[in-house]
Structure formats: structure tokens, C-alpha cells
PDB file of C-alpha atoms in Angstrom:
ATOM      1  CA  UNK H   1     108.969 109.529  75.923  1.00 91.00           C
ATOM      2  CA  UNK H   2     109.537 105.857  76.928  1.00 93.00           C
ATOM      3  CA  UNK H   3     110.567 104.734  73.582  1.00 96.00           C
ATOM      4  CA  UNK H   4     113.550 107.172  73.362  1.00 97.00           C
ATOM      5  CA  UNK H   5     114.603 106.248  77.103  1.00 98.00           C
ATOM      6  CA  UNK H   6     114.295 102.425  75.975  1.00 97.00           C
ATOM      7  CA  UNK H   7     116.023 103.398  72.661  1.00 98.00           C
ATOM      8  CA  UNK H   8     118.872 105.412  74.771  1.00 98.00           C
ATOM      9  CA  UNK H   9     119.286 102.335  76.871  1.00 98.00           C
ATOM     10  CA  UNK H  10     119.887 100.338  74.030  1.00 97.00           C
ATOM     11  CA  UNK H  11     122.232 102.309  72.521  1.00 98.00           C
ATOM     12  CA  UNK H  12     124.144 102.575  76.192  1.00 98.00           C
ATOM     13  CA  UNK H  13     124.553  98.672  76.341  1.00 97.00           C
ATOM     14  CA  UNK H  14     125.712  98.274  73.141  1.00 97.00           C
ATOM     15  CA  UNK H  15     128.306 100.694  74.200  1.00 98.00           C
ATOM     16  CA  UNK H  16     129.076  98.389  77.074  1.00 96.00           C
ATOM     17  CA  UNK H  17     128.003 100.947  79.687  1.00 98.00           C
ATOM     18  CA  UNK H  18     125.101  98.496  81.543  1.00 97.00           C
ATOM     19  CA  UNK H  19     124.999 100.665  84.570  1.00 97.00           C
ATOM     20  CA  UNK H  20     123.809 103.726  82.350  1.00 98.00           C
ATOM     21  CA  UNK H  21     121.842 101.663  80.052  1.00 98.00           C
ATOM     22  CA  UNK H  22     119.946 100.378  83.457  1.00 98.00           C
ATOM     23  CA  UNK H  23     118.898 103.382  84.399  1.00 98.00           C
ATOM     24  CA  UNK H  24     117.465 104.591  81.311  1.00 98.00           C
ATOM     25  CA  UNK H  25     115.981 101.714  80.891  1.00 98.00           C
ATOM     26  CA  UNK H  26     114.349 102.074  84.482  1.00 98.00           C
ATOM     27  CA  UNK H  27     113.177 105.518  83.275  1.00 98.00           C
ATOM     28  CA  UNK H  28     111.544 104.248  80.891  1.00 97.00           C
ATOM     29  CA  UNK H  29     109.484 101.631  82.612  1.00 97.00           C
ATOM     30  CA  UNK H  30     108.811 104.139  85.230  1.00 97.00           C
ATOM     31  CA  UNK H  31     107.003 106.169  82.344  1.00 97.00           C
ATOM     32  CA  UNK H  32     105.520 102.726  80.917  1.00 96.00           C
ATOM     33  CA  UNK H  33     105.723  99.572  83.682  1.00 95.00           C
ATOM     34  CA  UNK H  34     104.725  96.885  81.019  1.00 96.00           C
ATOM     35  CA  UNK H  35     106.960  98.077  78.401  1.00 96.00           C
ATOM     36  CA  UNK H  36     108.131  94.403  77.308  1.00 97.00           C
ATOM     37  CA  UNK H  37     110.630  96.224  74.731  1.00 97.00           C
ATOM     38  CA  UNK H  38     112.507  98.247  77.830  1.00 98.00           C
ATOM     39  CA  UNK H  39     112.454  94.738  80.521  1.00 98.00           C
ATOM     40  CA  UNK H  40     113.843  92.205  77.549  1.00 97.00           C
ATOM     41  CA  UNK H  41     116.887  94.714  76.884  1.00 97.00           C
ATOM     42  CA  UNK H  42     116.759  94.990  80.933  1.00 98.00           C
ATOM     43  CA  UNK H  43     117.253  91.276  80.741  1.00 98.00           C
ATOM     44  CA  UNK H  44     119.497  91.131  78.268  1.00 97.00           C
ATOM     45  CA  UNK H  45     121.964  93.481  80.640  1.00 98.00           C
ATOM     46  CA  UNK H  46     121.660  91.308  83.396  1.00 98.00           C
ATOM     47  CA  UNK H  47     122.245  88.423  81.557  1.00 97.00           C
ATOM     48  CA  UNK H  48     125.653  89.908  80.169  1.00 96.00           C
ATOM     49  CA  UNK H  49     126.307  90.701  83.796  1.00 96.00           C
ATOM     50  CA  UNK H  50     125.972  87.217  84.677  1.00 97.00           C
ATOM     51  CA  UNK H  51     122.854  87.455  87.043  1.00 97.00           C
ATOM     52  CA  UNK H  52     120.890  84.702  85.523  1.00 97.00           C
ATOM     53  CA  UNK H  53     118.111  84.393  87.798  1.00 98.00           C
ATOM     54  CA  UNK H  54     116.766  88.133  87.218  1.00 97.00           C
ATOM     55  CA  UNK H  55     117.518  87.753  83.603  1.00 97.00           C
ATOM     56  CA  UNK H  56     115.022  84.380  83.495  1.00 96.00           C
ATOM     57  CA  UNK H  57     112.613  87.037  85.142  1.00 97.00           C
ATOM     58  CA  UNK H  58     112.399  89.828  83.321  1.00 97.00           C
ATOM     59  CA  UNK H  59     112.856  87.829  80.315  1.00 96.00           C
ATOM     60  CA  UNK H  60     109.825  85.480  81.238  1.00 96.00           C
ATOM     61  CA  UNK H  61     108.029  88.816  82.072  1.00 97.00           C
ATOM     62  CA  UNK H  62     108.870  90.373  78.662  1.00 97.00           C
ATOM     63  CA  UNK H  63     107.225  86.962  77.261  1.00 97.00           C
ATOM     64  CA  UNK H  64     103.909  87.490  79.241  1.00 96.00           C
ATOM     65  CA  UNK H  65     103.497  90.798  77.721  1.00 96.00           C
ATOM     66  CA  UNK H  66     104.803  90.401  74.186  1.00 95.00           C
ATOM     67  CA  UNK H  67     105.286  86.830  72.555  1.00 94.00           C
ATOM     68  CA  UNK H  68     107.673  88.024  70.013  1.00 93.00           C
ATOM     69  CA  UNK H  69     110.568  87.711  72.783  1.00 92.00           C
ATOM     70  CA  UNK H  70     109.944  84.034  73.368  1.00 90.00           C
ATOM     71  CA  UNK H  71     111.131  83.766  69.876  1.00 78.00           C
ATOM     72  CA  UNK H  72     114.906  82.619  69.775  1.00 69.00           C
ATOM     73  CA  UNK H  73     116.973  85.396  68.095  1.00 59.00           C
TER      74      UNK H  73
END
């Protein structure tokens, strides 16, 4: 399910492996496409890859859906 894709994702990053974390991640919102919990650790893998601008996106997106991301961690 989209929670273990998202959670797979997660655990991918924090291995340092962003392009395999992406495309769980993408999996996941493929299976859910406003899963705020799958785009803010999207985000969060662009922003360590330095692409700013997508990261503002999918992190203002995440926001929209779920207002516990706007707060600062």
C-alpha cells in the first residue's frame, strides 16, 4: 500500500540513495496523488539535492493538504 512505498522511500533517503527513494516515493503517490506524507519527504529529497524551487513546491503542496508540515521541525 502507499504507506509502505512512502515508508520505503523514507527509509531509502535516509540511506542517502534519493534516486531510489524518488521512485518509491512516486509509487506511492501514484497509488495516493494527495498523499502530503509521500510529497514533503519528496521535497525534502530535492531539497538535499539542491533543487530549491521544486522543493518550495512540493513542500507548499504538502502544506495545502496537511498543515502539520508548515510546522518548523
Amino acid at each position: 500500500n502507499n504507506e509502505i512505498l512512502t515508508a520505503i522511500g523514507v527509509c531509502y533517503h535516509a540511506l542517502g540513495n534519493f534516486s531510489i527513494a524518488e521512485i518509491y516515493l512516486l509509487k506511492s503517490l501514484n497509488l495516493e496523488h494527495n498523499n502530503p506524507t509521500a510529497i514533503y519527504n519528496l521535497a525534502t529529497i530535492h531539497m538535499d539535492q539542491g533543487d530549491l524551487e521544486t522543493a518550495e513546491k512540493l513542500f507548499l503542496n504538502a502544506i495545502a493538504l496537511d498543515k502539520k508540515y508548515a510546522d518548523p521541525i
